[in-house]
Structures are given as structure tokens and as C-alpha cells.
Amino acid sequence: MQGDDDILTVALDTSAAGLRLDRALAEALPSLSRERVKSLIKGGRVANAVGTILWDPSAKAPAPITLEVRVPAATPAHNVAQDMGLVIAFEDEHLIVIDKPAGMVVHPAAGNLDGTMVNALLHHCAGQLSGIGGVARPGIVHRIDKDTSGLIVAAKHDRAHEGLAKQFAAHSIDRRYIAIATGRPMPASGTVDAALGRSNTNRKKMAVVAEGRGKRAVTHYRTIEPLRHASLIECRLETGRTHQVRVHMAHIGHPLVGDPVYGRVRKPLSEVLKARNFARQALHAAHLGFIHPVTGNNIALDSEIPPDMRELIDELRV
């Protein structure tokens, strides 16, 4: 262990009893992927209050218990700083909120090693990003899909990162999306409470799964305006799972317009999308509200619907 490690204190309550240690820690630390947690455990970086190291990621979590997780500082690796002209919704010395355009990948991965939001942040913040997310994801506390536009927050140091991550874990972040869904949801407003996990038939897709198999996911939706063959809706996230809005709306029979993975648009709506060359899910992260992890101030930010979605909405108005 290195002296400059960031030490995270994690209290696992009785709800974690019986879970694998790596799963329990990943759920308690949403800023870290399960694979990242597993590598930290195998590297001897997880210990209990008396200093005993827990080496086995597959061991049952001895909950309730308080653990210390030592996260090494991020190293530059292959991430290259790139000047990409970020649209900044809020910034101070602790964190930054980006208004991400559709098409921008959040962090480097296979097939997208540069041109990502992380590359842009490395340039803009001159390397001042938290290290908790590891080499590939410095500063990244949460993510939104490549083809989803809107607000995303990044931390400039580990204290801010940990404070934001705790709010995401507690589901206290106010995240609201504007979407165009096919058809007319009935009822016009409601709640989808359906666990999400990897699809059995396609591991790149998420799916609604039996309770106990995946992670609980809750989306509150309301119809803002009926459109031709579609509806303008707001989705408020109680949880923040991968592809949550897209899968939940498809689950209730109203997939998002333009969604290439979970939706299938029929005529005449498909002809409108083709004519407009609209080839992404119509989803925009429009509102982000949280408590500033350092100052304690309430932060509430809104992002305007981008031109491609706004023009599509205008064309579909009844």
C-alpha cells in the first residue's frame, strides 16, 4: 500500500449480509465499477477496522461492518488531454458540471481511447481531477450514454468525489430526463419499479429481471405533452442504473423514439426520423440537483433541450 492512497470508509449495513464482498462494496461505492473493486480487494487494499486485510472478492460480506478501501491515485496512462470546447453549466474549485452533447463518449474504453469527455476534462482541468475512478475514469462520478445529451457532474478532488458518490448511493440526487416516447403511456403518469440486470440473450443489453437477480431500479415518469404517435415525457430517476430510462419505457410498451437498441419505430413515425436523419434515442438529461459536497449549498441546474430533439418535437406536435 502507498502512503498517497485515498482511504474510503465504507459502512456495510445488514442489507449487505450474504452478498459477495465485491458486489457489496460496488453497490456502496457507485463511483467504482465491480471489476475495479475486485482488483482492489485482490491487491490487498480492503481491510476491516482492526487492519485485517480481506483478500477474497467472492467471500460473503461480513455485514454489518465498517471497512477501509485504499484507492491508489490515478496515473496518466494513455489518457491524453484534448481541447474539445466543453459546454460548462457550473464550475468551481471542487467540481464541474458539463452539458454533454449527444455523440460524446464519457470515458475511454475499447474502441474509444480518445475524443471522450475525460480527455476534454483533462485539458480543461489541467489534471485536477479526482483519482477514485481509476486511470480510465478520473473525476467521473456517474455517466450518461454516448447518444444521450445533457448534464453530468465530475469531481476535481477525492473529497468532492466521495461526497457526490454518497448522494448517488443514497438516491438523493435530483436527476430528471426529457424524452420522446412512442405512443401514449397509460396512465399518463406513473412509476416503473422493475429490477435491471444483463440480458440473458445479449450481454451488451440490459433487461428487466426477476427480483433478487438484478439491481432495483425505479423511474417516475409523467407526460408533458401528447405528440403525433408519440409523447413528450419527463422521467425522474430514483435510482441510476445503466440504460434505466430506455429499458423501463420499453418495458411498459413505450420505447424511446430513435432508440437503436430497445426501440422499434413503425411508420409513419419512422419516416419522420429518416427524413430528419434522427438516429439516436430521444433522451436528454435536463435537470441535475444535488448538495454541494464541500460548501453544502443547494445546486440546481437545467439544460435546454438540444436542437435535434426540439425540432423533432415541433414536427410531431399535434
PDB file of C-alpha atoms in Angstrom:
ATOM      1  CA  MET A   1       0.000   0.000   0.000  1.00  0.00           C
ATOM      2  CA  GLN A   2       1.154   3.518  -0.838  1.00  0.00           C
ATOM      3  CA  GLY A   3       1.093   6.482   1.502  1.00  0.00           C
ATOM      4  CA  ASP A   4      -0.746   8.659  -1.023  1.00  0.00           C
ATOM      5  CA  ASP A   5      -3.688   6.266  -1.377  1.00  0.00           C
ATOM      6  CA  ASP A   6      -7.134   7.753  -0.903  1.00  0.00           C
ATOM      7  CA  ILE A   7      -8.831   5.976   2.023  1.00  0.00           C
ATOM      8  CA  LEU A   8     -12.585   5.446   1.734  1.00  0.00           C
ATOM      9  CA  THR A   9     -14.506   4.383   4.836  1.00  0.00           C
ATOM     10  CA  VAL A  10     -17.460   2.176   3.941  1.00  0.00           C
ATOM     11  CA  ALA A  11     -20.127   1.077   6.418  1.00  0.00           C
ATOM     12  CA  LEU A  12     -21.941  -2.033   5.167  1.00  0.00           C
ATOM     13  CA  ASP A  13     -25.299  -2.487   6.899  1.00  0.00           C
ATOM     14  CA  THR A  14     -27.289  -5.689   7.367  1.00  0.00           C
ATOM     15  CA  SER A  15     -28.756  -5.431   3.840  1.00  0.00           C
ATOM     16  CA  ALA A  16     -25.317  -6.409   2.502  1.00  0.00           C
ATOM     17  CA  ALA A  17     -25.166  -9.635   4.534  1.00  0.00           C
ATOM     18  CA  GLY A  18     -24.813 -12.652   2.283  1.00  0.00           C
ATOM     19  CA  LEU A  19     -23.669 -10.666  -0.776  1.00  0.00           C
ATOM     20  CA  ARG A  20     -20.268 -11.225  -2.324  1.00  0.00           C
ATOM     21  CA  LEU A  21     -17.782  -8.755  -0.898  1.00  0.00           C
ATOM     22  CA  ASP A  22     -17.040  -7.185  -4.284  1.00  0.00           C
ATOM     23  CA  ARG A  23     -20.743  -6.727  -5.034  1.00  0.00           C
ATOM     24  CA  ALA A  24     -21.492  -5.245  -1.611  1.00  0.00           C
ATOM     25  CA  LEU A  25     -18.648  -2.729  -1.934  1.00  0.00           C
ATOM     26  CA  ALA A  26     -19.523  -1.857  -5.546  1.00  0.00           C
ATOM     27  CA  GLU A  27     -23.109  -1.091  -4.505  1.00  0.00           C
ATOM     28  CA  ALA A  28     -21.861   1.049  -1.608  1.00  0.00           C
ATOM     29  CA  LEU A  29     -19.363   2.846  -3.858  1.00  0.00           C
ATOM     30  CA  PRO A  30     -21.218   3.557  -7.126  1.00  0.00           C
ATOM     31  CA  SER A  31     -18.270   5.557  -8.474  1.00  0.00           C
ATOM     32  CA  LEU A  32     -16.254   2.318  -8.686  1.00  0.00           C
ATOM     33  CA  SER A  33     -17.088  -0.489 -11.080  1.00  0.00           C
ATOM     34  CA  ARG A  34     -17.346  -4.019  -9.702  1.00  0.00           C
ATOM     35  CA  GLU A  35     -14.230  -5.015 -11.626  1.00  0.00           C
ATOM     36  CA  ARG A  36     -12.369  -2.078 -10.104  1.00  0.00           C
ATOM     37  CA  VAL A  37     -13.491  -3.135  -6.599  1.00  0.00           C
ATOM     38  CA  LYS A  38     -12.463  -6.736  -7.294  1.00  0.00           C
ATOM     39  CA  SER A  39      -8.962  -5.654  -8.312  1.00  0.00           C
ATOM     40  CA  LEU A  40      -8.642  -3.508  -5.176  1.00  0.00           C
ATOM     41  CA  ILE A  41      -9.607  -6.478  -2.969  1.00  0.00           C
ATOM     42  CA  LYS A  42      -7.148  -8.803  -4.728  1.00  0.00           C
ATOM     43  CA  GLY A  43      -4.486  -6.123  -4.341  1.00  0.00           C
ATOM     44  CA  GLY A  44      -4.864  -6.151  -0.553  1.00  0.00           C
ATOM     45  CA  ARG A  45      -6.484  -2.723  -0.419  1.00  0.00           C
ATOM     46  CA  VAL A  46      -9.581  -3.603   1.634  1.00  0.00           C
ATOM     47  CA  ALA A  47      -9.310  -4.071   5.407  1.00  0.00           C
ATOM     48  CA  ASN A  48     -11.543  -4.089   8.457  1.00  0.00           C
ATOM     49  CA  ALA A  49     -11.365  -1.690  11.401  1.00  0.00           C
ATOM     50  CA  VAL A  50      -8.519  -3.598  13.098  1.00  0.00           C
ATOM     51  CA  GLY A  51      -6.422  -3.744   9.941  1.00  0.00           C
ATOM     52  CA  THR A  52      -7.145  -7.318   8.838  1.00  0.00           C
ATOM     53  CA  ILE A  53      -6.964  -7.450   5.048  1.00  0.00           C
ATOM     54  CA  LEU A  54      -9.844  -9.078   3.177  1.00  0.00           C
ATOM     55  CA  TRP A  55      -8.367 -10.787   0.125  1.00  0.00           C
ATOM     56  CA  ASP A  56     -11.262 -12.736  -1.414  1.00  0.00           C
ATOM     57  CA  PRO A  57     -13.740 -10.821  -3.648  1.00  0.00           C
ATOM     58  CA  SER A  58     -16.116 -13.803  -3.660  1.00  0.00           C
ATOM     59  CA  ALA A  59     -16.277 -14.159   0.136  1.00  0.00           C
ATOM     60  CA  LYS A  60     -19.566 -13.256   1.791  1.00  0.00           C
ATOM     61  CA  ALA A  61     -19.640  -9.725   3.135  1.00  0.00           C
ATOM     62  CA  PRO A  62     -19.465  -9.896   6.971  1.00  0.00           C
ATOM     63  CA  ALA A  63     -22.153  -7.228   7.381  1.00  0.00           C
ATOM     64  CA  PRO A  64     -22.723  -5.134   9.365  1.00  0.00           C
ATOM     65  CA  ILE A  65     -19.120  -3.976   9.266  1.00  0.00           C
ATOM     66  CA  THR A  66     -17.006  -0.898   8.590  1.00  0.00           C
ATOM     67  CA  LEU A  67     -14.253  -1.342   6.024  1.00  0.00           C
ATOM     68  CA  GLU A  68     -11.425   0.801   4.720  1.00  0.00           C
ATOM     69  CA  VAL A  69     -10.801   0.786   0.983  1.00  0.00           C
ATOM     70  CA  ARG A  70      -7.472   2.193  -0.202  1.00  0.00           C
ATOM     71  CA  VAL A  71      -7.708   3.601  -3.720  1.00  0.00           C
ATOM     72  CA  PRO A  72      -4.421   4.447  -5.427  1.00  0.00           C
ATOM     73  CA  ALA A  73      -4.077   7.831  -7.081  1.00  0.00           C
ATOM     74  CA  ALA A  74      -4.858   7.847 -10.785  1.00  0.00           C
ATOM     75  CA  THR A  75      -1.921   7.741 -13.169  1.00  0.00           C
ATOM     76  CA  PRO A  76      -1.970   9.317 -16.612  1.00  0.00           C
ATOM     77  CA  ALA A  77      -1.730   6.015 -18.569  1.00  0.00           C
ATOM     78  CA  HIS A  78      -2.989   6.505 -22.143  1.00  0.00           C
ATOM     79  CA  ASN A  79      -5.439   9.314 -21.382  1.00  0.00           C
ATOM     80  CA  VAL A  80      -4.487  12.358 -23.399  1.00  0.00           C
ATOM     81  CA  ALA A  81      -5.659  15.890 -22.658  1.00  0.00           C
ATOM     82  CA  GLN A  82      -7.631  17.258 -25.612  1.00  0.00           C
ATOM     83  CA  ASP A  83      -9.120  20.702 -26.163  1.00  0.00           C
ATOM     84  CA  MET A  84     -12.690  19.907 -27.216  1.00  0.00           C
ATOM     85  CA  GLY A  85     -14.633  23.035 -26.274  1.00  0.00           C
ATOM     86  CA  LEU A  86     -16.754  21.797 -23.378  1.00  0.00           C
ATOM     87  CA  VAL A  87     -20.062  23.487 -22.558  1.00  0.00           C
ATOM     88  CA  ILE A  88     -19.863  24.188 -18.813  1.00  0.00           C
ATOM     89  CA  ALA A  89     -23.058  24.537 -16.764  1.00  0.00           C
ATOM     90  CA  PHE A  90     -21.298  25.062 -13.418  1.00  0.00           C
ATOM     91  CA  GLU A  91     -17.721  25.063 -12.165  1.00  0.00           C
ATOM     92  CA  ASP A  92     -15.755  25.867  -9.032  1.00  0.00           C
ATOM     93  CA  GLU A  93     -12.533  24.572  -7.491  1.00  0.00           C
ATOM     94  CA  HIS A  94     -14.260  21.386  -6.311  1.00  0.00           C
ATOM     95  CA  LEU A  95     -16.370  20.129  -9.200  1.00  0.00           C
ATOM     96  CA  ILE A  96     -17.565  20.786 -12.716  1.00  0.00           C
ATOM     97  CA  VAL A  97     -20.893  20.111 -14.446  1.00  0.00           C
ATOM     98  CA  ILE A  98     -20.739  19.574 -18.192  1.00  0.00           C
ATOM     99  CA  ASP A  99     -23.625  19.925 -20.649  1.00  0.00           C
ATOM    100  CA  LYS A 100     -22.627  16.956 -22.805  1.00  0.00           C
ATOM    101  CA  PRO A 101     -23.611  16.824 -26.480  1.00  0.00           C
ATOM    102  CA  ALA A 102     -25.081  13.652 -27.949  1.00  0.00           C
ATOM    103  CA  GLY A 103     -22.351  11.546 -29.536  1.00  0.00           C
ATOM    104  CA  MET A 104     -19.657  12.223 -26.939  1.00  0.00           C
ATOM    105  CA  VAL A 105     -18.423   9.167 -25.018  1.00  0.00           C
ATOM    106  CA  VAL A 106     -17.915   9.852 -21.304  1.00  0.00           C
ATOM    107  CA  HIS A 107     -14.732   7.889 -20.600  1.00  0.00           C
ATOM    108  CA  PRO A 108     -12.138   5.955 -22.632  1.00  0.00           C
ATOM    109  CA  ALA A 109     -12.807   2.291 -23.353  1.00  0.00           C
ATOM    110  CA  ALA A 110     -12.083  -0.200 -26.100  1.00  0.00           C
ATOM    111  CA  GLY A 111     -12.795   1.485 -29.416  1.00  0.00           C
ATOM    112  CA  ASN A 112     -12.920   4.974 -27.840  1.00  0.00           C
ATOM    113  CA  LEU A 113      -9.476   5.715 -26.448  1.00  0.00           C
ATOM    114  CA  ASP A 114      -9.683   9.454 -27.108  1.00  0.00           C
ATOM    115  CA  GLY A 115     -12.186  12.109 -28.029  1.00  0.00           C
ATOM    116  CA  THR A 116     -14.062  11.430 -24.788  1.00  0.00           C
ATOM    117  CA  MET A 117     -15.323  13.743 -22.075  1.00  0.00           C
ATOM    118  CA  VAL A 118     -12.464  12.562 -19.854  1.00  0.00           C
ATOM    119  CA  ASN A 119      -9.933  13.689 -22.472  1.00  0.00           C
ATOM    120  CA  ALA A 120     -11.644  17.074 -22.602  1.00  0.00           C
ATOM    121  CA  LEU A 121     -11.727  17.347 -18.799  1.00  0.00           C
ATOM    122  CA  LEU A 122      -8.031  16.516 -18.529  1.00  0.00           C
ATOM    123  CA  HIS A 123      -7.325  19.508 -20.756  1.00  0.00           C
ATOM    124  CA  HIS A 124      -9.795  21.894 -19.145  1.00  0.00           C
ATOM    125  CA  CYS A 125      -8.972  20.980 -15.534  1.00  0.00           C
ATOM    126  CA  ALA A 126      -5.227  20.656 -16.174  1.00  0.00           C
ATOM    127  CA  GLY A 127      -5.060  17.287 -14.445  1.00  0.00           C
ATOM    128  CA  GLN A 128      -7.014  18.382 -11.368  1.00  0.00           C
ATOM    129  CA  LEU A 129      -9.497  15.524 -11.254  1.00  0.00           C
ATOM    130  CA  SER A 130     -10.271  13.011  -8.511  1.00  0.00           C
ATOM    131  CA  GLY A 131      -8.455   9.672  -8.651  1.00  0.00           C
ATOM    132  CA  ILE A 132     -11.180   7.473  -7.168  1.00  0.00           C
ATOM    133  CA  GLY A 133     -12.491   6.420 -10.573  1.00  0.00           C
ATOM    134  CA  GLY A 134      -9.093   4.984 -11.503  1.00  0.00           C
ATOM    135  CA  VAL A 135      -6.907   5.527 -14.526  1.00  0.00           C
ATOM    136  CA  ALA A 136      -9.651   5.393 -17.149  1.00  0.00           C
ATOM    137  CA  ARG A 137     -12.244   7.471 -15.308  1.00  0.00           C
ATOM    138  CA  PRO A 138     -10.577  10.311 -13.372  1.00  0.00           C
ATOM    139  CA  GLY A 139     -13.215  12.636 -11.936  1.00  0.00           C
ATOM    140  CA  ILE A 140     -16.166  10.613 -13.210  1.00  0.00           C
ATOM    141  CA  VAL A 141     -18.837  10.093 -10.546  1.00  0.00           C
ATOM    142  CA  HIS A 142     -21.655   8.896 -12.833  1.00  0.00           C
ATOM    143  CA  ARG A 143     -22.212   8.584 -16.559  1.00  0.00           C
ATOM    144  CA  ILE A 144     -24.763   9.050 -19.292  1.00  0.00           C
ATOM    145  CA  ASP A 145     -24.887   7.167 -22.579  1.00  0.00           C
ATOM    146  CA  LYS A 146     -22.901   8.309 -25.600  1.00  0.00           C
ATOM    147  CA  ASP A 147     -26.011   9.297 -27.553  1.00  0.00           C
ATOM    148  CA  THR A 148     -27.811  10.871 -24.604  1.00  0.00           C
ATOM    149  CA  SER A 149     -27.249  14.605 -24.197  1.00  0.00           C
ATOM    150  CA  GLY A 150     -27.280  16.719 -21.061  1.00  0.00           C
ATOM    151  CA  LEU A 151     -25.854  17.312 -17.618  1.00  0.00           C
ATOM    152  CA  ILE A 152     -23.117  15.255 -15.974  1.00  0.00           C
ATOM    153  CA  VAL A 153     -21.004  16.148 -12.932  1.00  0.00           C
ATOM    154  CA  ALA A 154     -17.298  15.402 -12.411  1.00  0.00           C
ATOM    155  CA  ALA A 155     -15.195  15.855  -9.266  1.00  0.00           C
ATOM    156  CA  LYS A 156     -11.912  17.724  -9.152  1.00  0.00           C
ATOM    157  CA  HIS A 157     -10.649  16.054  -5.975  1.00  0.00           C
ATOM    158  CA  ASP A 158     -11.390  12.959  -3.929  1.00  0.00           C
ATOM    159  CA  ARG A 159     -13.294  14.705  -1.143  1.00  0.00           C
ATOM    160  CA  ALA A 160     -15.793  16.075  -3.672  1.00  0.00           C
ATOM    161  CA  HIS A 161     -15.954  12.720  -5.445  1.00  0.00           C
ATOM    162  CA  GLU A 162     -16.720  10.787  -2.272  1.00  0.00           C
ATOM    163  CA  GLY A 163     -19.352  13.336  -1.193  1.00  0.00           C
ATOM    164  CA  LEU A 164     -21.136  13.151  -4.526  1.00  0.00           C
ATOM    165  CA  ALA A 165     -20.889   9.351  -4.651  1.00  0.00           C
ATOM    166  CA  LYS A 166     -22.604   9.103  -1.273  1.00  0.00           C
ATOM    167  CA  GLN A 167     -25.509  11.179  -2.574  1.00  0.00           C
ATOM    168  CA  PHE A 168     -25.842   8.957  -5.636  1.00  0.00           C
ATOM    169  CA  ALA A 169     -25.776   5.873  -3.387  1.00  0.00           C
ATOM    170  CA  ALA A 170     -28.469   7.407  -1.164  1.00  0.00           C
ATOM    171  CA  HIS A 171     -30.587   8.246  -4.258  1.00  0.00           C
ATOM    172  CA  SER A 172     -30.787  11.867  -3.126  1.00  0.00           C
ATOM    173  CA  ILE A 173     -29.568  13.369  -6.420  1.00  0.00           C
ATOM    174  CA  ASP A 174     -32.393  15.026  -8.379  1.00  0.00           C
ATOM    175  CA  ARG A 175     -31.986  13.719 -11.936  1.00  0.00           C
ATOM    176  CA  ARG A 176     -34.693  14.457 -14.484  1.00  0.00           C
ATOM    177  CA  TYR A 177     -34.643  13.498 -18.139  1.00  0.00           C
ATOM    178  CA  ILE A 178     -36.745  14.772 -21.020  1.00  0.00           C
ATOM    179  CA  ALA A 179     -37.583  12.064 -23.550  1.00  0.00           C
ATOM    180  CA  ILE A 180     -39.785  11.407 -26.549  1.00  0.00           C
ATOM    181  CA  ALA A 181     -41.513   8.051 -26.127  1.00  0.00           C
ATOM    182  CA  THR A 182     -43.514   6.212 -28.739  1.00  0.00           C
ATOM    183  CA  GLY A 183     -47.276   6.113 -28.285  1.00  0.00           C
ATOM    184  CA  ARG A 184     -49.265   7.418 -25.300  1.00  0.00           C
ATOM    185  CA  PRO A 185     -48.352   5.942 -21.909  1.00  0.00           C
ATOM    186  CA  MET A 186     -51.391   4.907 -19.885  1.00  0.00           C
ATOM    187  CA  PRO A 187     -51.671   6.088 -17.232  1.00  0.00           C
ATOM    188  CA  ALA A 188     -50.160   9.378 -18.358  1.00  0.00           C
ATOM    189  CA  SER A 189     -48.022   9.456 -15.205  1.00  0.00           C
ATOM    190  CA  GLY A 190     -46.729   6.625 -13.082  1.00  0.00           C
ATOM    191  CA  THR A 191     -43.820   4.727 -11.586  1.00  0.00           C
ATOM    192  CA  VAL A 192     -41.864   1.832 -13.042  1.00  0.00           C
ATOM    193  CA  ASP A 193     -40.313  -0.241 -10.245  1.00  0.00           C
ATOM    194  CA  ALA A 194     -38.526  -3.107 -12.009  1.00  0.00           C
ATOM    195  CA  ALA A 195     -35.071  -4.565 -11.315  1.00  0.00           C
ATOM    196  CA  LEU A 196     -32.473  -4.364 -14.084  1.00  0.00           C
ATOM    197  CA  GLY A 197     -29.674  -6.743 -14.987  1.00  0.00           C
ATOM    198  CA  ARG A 198     -27.776  -8.007 -18.013  1.00  0.00           C
ATOM    199  CA  SER A 199     -29.914  -9.597 -20.705  1.00  0.00           C
ATOM    200  CA  ASN A 200     -29.638 -13.391 -20.938  1.00  0.00           C
ATOM    201  CA  THR A 201     -29.637 -13.221 -24.729  1.00  0.00           C
ATOM    202  CA  ASN A 202     -27.376 -10.201 -25.307  1.00  0.00           C
ATOM    203  CA  ARG A 203     -24.797  -9.256 -22.675  1.00  0.00           C
ATOM    204  CA  LYS A 204     -24.459  -5.773 -24.158  1.00  0.00           C
ATOM    205  CA  LYS A 205     -28.101  -5.050 -23.341  1.00  0.00           C
ATOM    206  CA  MET A 206     -29.866  -4.501 -20.047  1.00  0.00           C
ATOM    207  CA  ALA A 207     -33.231  -6.077 -19.280  1.00  0.00           C
ATOM    208  CA  VAL A 208     -35.924  -6.202 -16.623  1.00  0.00           C
ATOM    209  CA  VAL A 209     -35.099  -9.257 -14.497  1.00  0.00           C
ATOM    210  CA  ALA A 210     -36.645 -11.178 -11.644  1.00  0.00           C
ATOM    211  CA  GLU A 211     -36.446  -9.504  -8.253  1.00  0.00           C
ATOM    212  CA  GLY A 212     -33.291 -10.540  -6.427  1.00  0.00           C
ATOM    213  CA  ARG A 213     -31.311 -11.157  -9.601  1.00  0.00           C
ATOM    214  CA  GLY A 214     -30.546  -7.614 -10.692  1.00  0.00           C
ATOM    215  CA  LYS A 215     -30.458  -4.211  -9.032  1.00  0.00           C
ATOM    216  CA  ARG A 216     -33.628  -2.399  -8.016  1.00  0.00           C
ATOM    217  CA  ALA A 217     -34.461   0.372 -10.455  1.00  0.00           C
ATOM    218  CA  VAL A 218     -37.208   2.990 -10.063  1.00  0.00           C
ATOM    219  CA  THR A 219     -38.299   5.559 -12.656  1.00  0.00           C
ATOM    220  CA  HIS A 220     -41.076   8.102 -12.103  1.00  0.00           C
ATOM    221  CA  TYR A 221     -42.499   9.360 -15.391  1.00  0.00           C
ATOM    222  CA  ARG A 222     -45.102  11.933 -16.382  1.00  0.00           C
ATOM    223  CA  THR A 223     -46.462  13.002 -19.736  1.00  0.00           C
ATOM    224  CA  ILE A 224     -45.668  16.628 -20.514  1.00  0.00           C
ATOM    225  CA  GLU A 225     -47.382  16.793 -23.901  1.00  0.00           C
ATOM    226  CA  PRO A 226     -49.031  14.306 -26.277  1.00  0.00           C
ATOM    227  CA  LEU A 227     -47.482  14.307 -29.767  1.00  0.00           C
ATOM    228  CA  ARG A 228     -48.368  12.608 -33.043  1.00  0.00           C
ATOM    229  CA  HIS A 229     -47.698   8.878 -32.487  1.00  0.00           C
ATOM    230  CA  ALA A 230     -45.507   9.824 -29.515  1.00  0.00           C
ATOM    231  CA  SER A 231     -45.379  11.653 -26.185  1.00  0.00           C
ATOM    232  CA  LEU A 232     -43.048  14.168 -24.617  1.00  0.00           C
ATOM    233  CA  ILE A 233     -42.289  12.854 -21.128  1.00  0.00           C
ATOM    234  CA  GLU A 234     -40.222  13.677 -18.071  1.00  0.00           C
ATOM    235  CA  CYS A 235     -38.514  10.829 -16.241  1.00  0.00           C
ATOM    236  CA  ARG A 236     -37.243  11.369 -12.708  1.00  0.00           C
ATOM    237  CA  LEU A 237     -34.714   8.808 -11.582  1.00  0.00           C
ATOM    238  CA  GLU A 238     -34.965   7.426  -8.076  1.00  0.00           C
ATOM    239  CA  THR A 239     -32.090   5.077  -8.932  1.00  0.00           C
ATOM    240  CA  GLY A 240     -29.496   5.437 -11.675  1.00  0.00           C
ATOM    241  CA  ARG A 241     -28.920   2.112 -13.420  1.00  0.00           C
ATOM    242  CA  THR A 242     -27.362   1.573 -16.832  1.00  0.00           C
ATOM    243  CA  HIS A 243     -29.903   2.369 -19.602  1.00  0.00           C
ATOM    244  CA  GLN A 244     -32.607   2.709 -16.927  1.00  0.00           C
ATOM    245  CA  VAL A 245     -34.981   5.117 -18.692  1.00  0.00           C
ATOM    246  CA  ARG A 246     -34.590   3.339 -22.026  1.00  0.00           C
ATOM    247  CA  VAL A 247     -35.303  -0.131 -20.621  1.00  0.00           C
ATOM    248  CA  HIS A 248     -38.124   0.946 -18.307  1.00  0.00           C
ATOM    249  CA  MET A 249     -40.001   2.820 -21.028  1.00  0.00           C
ATOM    250  CA  ALA A 250     -39.601  -0.138 -23.407  1.00  0.00           C
ATOM    251  CA  HIS A 251     -40.813  -2.418 -20.608  1.00  0.00           C
ATOM    252  CA  ILE A 252     -44.142  -0.574 -20.364  1.00  0.00           C
ATOM    253  CA  GLY A 253     -44.554  -0.657 -24.136  1.00  0.00           C
ATOM    254  CA  HIS A 254     -43.349   2.852 -24.986  1.00  0.00           C
ATOM    255  CA  PRO A 255     -39.682   2.695 -26.054  1.00  0.00           C
ATOM    256  CA  LEU A 256     -37.882   5.942 -26.743  1.00  0.00           C
ATOM    257  CA  VAL A 257     -38.106   7.341 -30.236  1.00  0.00           C
ATOM    258  CA  GLY A 258     -34.916   6.602 -32.172  1.00  0.00           C
ATOM    259  CA  ASP A 259     -33.541   4.077 -29.662  1.00  0.00           C
ATOM    260  CA  PRO A 260     -31.455   1.672 -31.788  1.00  0.00           C
ATOM    261  CA  VAL A 261     -31.212  -0.966 -29.039  1.00  0.00           C
ATOM    262  CA  TYR A 262     -34.511  -1.066 -27.143  1.00  0.00           C
ATOM    263  CA  GLY A 263     -36.939   0.525 -29.581  1.00  0.00           C
ATOM    264  CA  ARG A 264     -38.554  -0.234 -32.917  1.00  0.00           C
ATOM    265  CA  VAL A 265     -40.323   2.668 -34.542  1.00  0.00           C
ATOM    266  CA  ARG A 266     -43.022   1.981 -37.130  1.00  0.00           C
ATOM    267  CA  LYS A 267     -44.455   4.130 -39.899  1.00  0.00           C
ATOM    268  CA  PRO A 268     -45.300   6.978 -40.116  1.00  0.00           C
ATOM    269  CA  LEU A 269     -43.009   7.937 -37.211  1.00  0.00           C
ATOM    270  CA  SER A 270     -40.062   6.058 -38.731  1.00  0.00           C
ATOM    271  CA  GLU A 271     -40.407   8.118 -41.914  1.00  0.00           C
ATOM    272  CA  VAL A 272     -40.178  11.342 -39.913  1.00  0.00           C
ATOM    273  CA  LEU A 273     -36.984  10.136 -38.190  1.00  0.00           C
ATOM    274  CA  LYS A 274     -35.447   9.070 -41.506  1.00  0.00           C
ATOM    275  CA  ALA A 275     -36.249  12.405 -43.135  1.00  0.00           C
ATOM    276  CA  ARG A 276     -34.675  14.260 -40.209  1.00  0.00           C
ATOM    277  CA  ASN A 277     -31.723  11.829 -40.020  1.00  0.00           C
ATOM    278  CA  PHE A 278     -32.551  11.384 -36.328  1.00  0.00           C
ATOM    279  CA  ALA A 279     -30.651   8.231 -35.342  1.00  0.00           C
ATOM    280  CA  ARG A 280     -30.270   8.374 -31.557  1.00  0.00           C
ATOM    281  CA  GLN A 281     -32.502   7.764 -28.563  1.00  0.00           C
ATOM    282  CA  ALA A 282     -34.507  10.929 -27.905  1.00  0.00           C
ATOM    283  CA  LEU A 283     -33.217  11.390 -24.357  1.00  0.00           C
ATOM    284  CA  HIS A 284     -31.796  14.462 -22.648  1.00  0.00           C
ATOM    285  CA  ALA A 285     -30.506  14.846 -19.069  1.00  0.00           C
ATOM    286  CA  ALA A 286     -32.312  18.133 -18.474  1.00  0.00           C
ATOM    287  CA  HIS A 287     -32.026  18.716 -14.713  1.00  0.00           C
ATOM    288  CA  LEU A 288     -29.408  17.931 -12.081  1.00  0.00           C
ATOM    289  CA  GLY A 289     -29.808  18.853  -8.430  1.00  0.00           C
ATOM    290  CA  PHE A 290     -27.545  17.987  -5.502  1.00  0.00           C
ATOM    291  CA  ILE A 291     -25.973  19.289  -2.307  1.00  0.00           C
ATOM    292  CA  HIS A 292     -22.506  20.674  -2.955  1.00  0.00           C
ATOM    293  CA  PRO A 293     -20.212  18.144  -1.234  1.00  0.00           C
ATOM    294  CA  VAL A 294     -17.884  20.836   0.147  1.00  0.00           C
ATOM    295  CA  THR A 295     -19.875  24.050   0.600  1.00  0.00           C
ATOM    296  CA  GLY A 296     -23.219  22.442   1.471  1.00  0.00           C
ATOM    297  CA  ASN A 297     -25.063  24.734  -0.948  1.00  0.00           C
ATOM    298  CA  ASN A 298     -28.009  23.506  -2.984  1.00  0.00           C
ATOM    299  CA  ILE A 299     -27.044  23.208  -6.645  1.00  0.00           C
ATOM    300  CA  ALA A 300     -29.887  23.016  -9.188  1.00  0.00           C
ATOM    301  CA  LEU A 301     -29.040  23.156 -12.890  1.00  0.00           C
ATOM    302  CA  ASP A 302     -31.134  22.943 -16.044  1.00  0.00           C
ATOM    303  CA  SER A 303     -30.133  22.264 -19.626  1.00  0.00           C
ATOM    304  CA  GLU A 304     -32.163  23.299 -22.652  1.00  0.00           C
ATOM    305  CA  ILE A 305     -33.406  20.573 -24.975  1.00  0.00           C
ATOM    306  CA  PRO A 306     -30.872  20.322 -27.834  1.00  0.00           C
ATOM    307  CA  PRO A 307     -31.853  21.476 -31.346  1.00  0.00           C
ATOM    308  CA  ASP A 308     -32.270  17.996 -32.868  1.00  0.00           C
ATOM    309  CA  MET A 309     -34.805  16.956 -30.216  1.00  0.00           C
ATOM    310  CA  ARG A 310     -36.502  20.363 -30.135  1.00  0.00           C
ATOM    311  CA  GLU A 311     -37.011  20.348 -33.909  1.00  0.00           C
ATOM    312  CA  LEU A 312     -38.360  16.776 -33.765  1.00  0.00           C
ATOM    313  CA  ILE A 313     -40.809  17.768 -31.017  1.00  0.00           C
ATOM    314  CA  ASP A 314     -42.017  20.725 -33.101  1.00  0.00           C
ATOM    315  CA  GLU A 315     -42.632  18.489 -36.100  1.00  0.00           C
ATOM    316  CA  LEU A 316     -44.523  15.931 -34.017  1.00  0.00           C
ATOM    317  CA  ARG A 317     -46.793  18.439 -32.284  1.00  0.00           C
ATOM    318  CA  VAL A 318     -50.472  17.666 -32.731  1.00  0.00           C
TER     319      VAL A 318
END
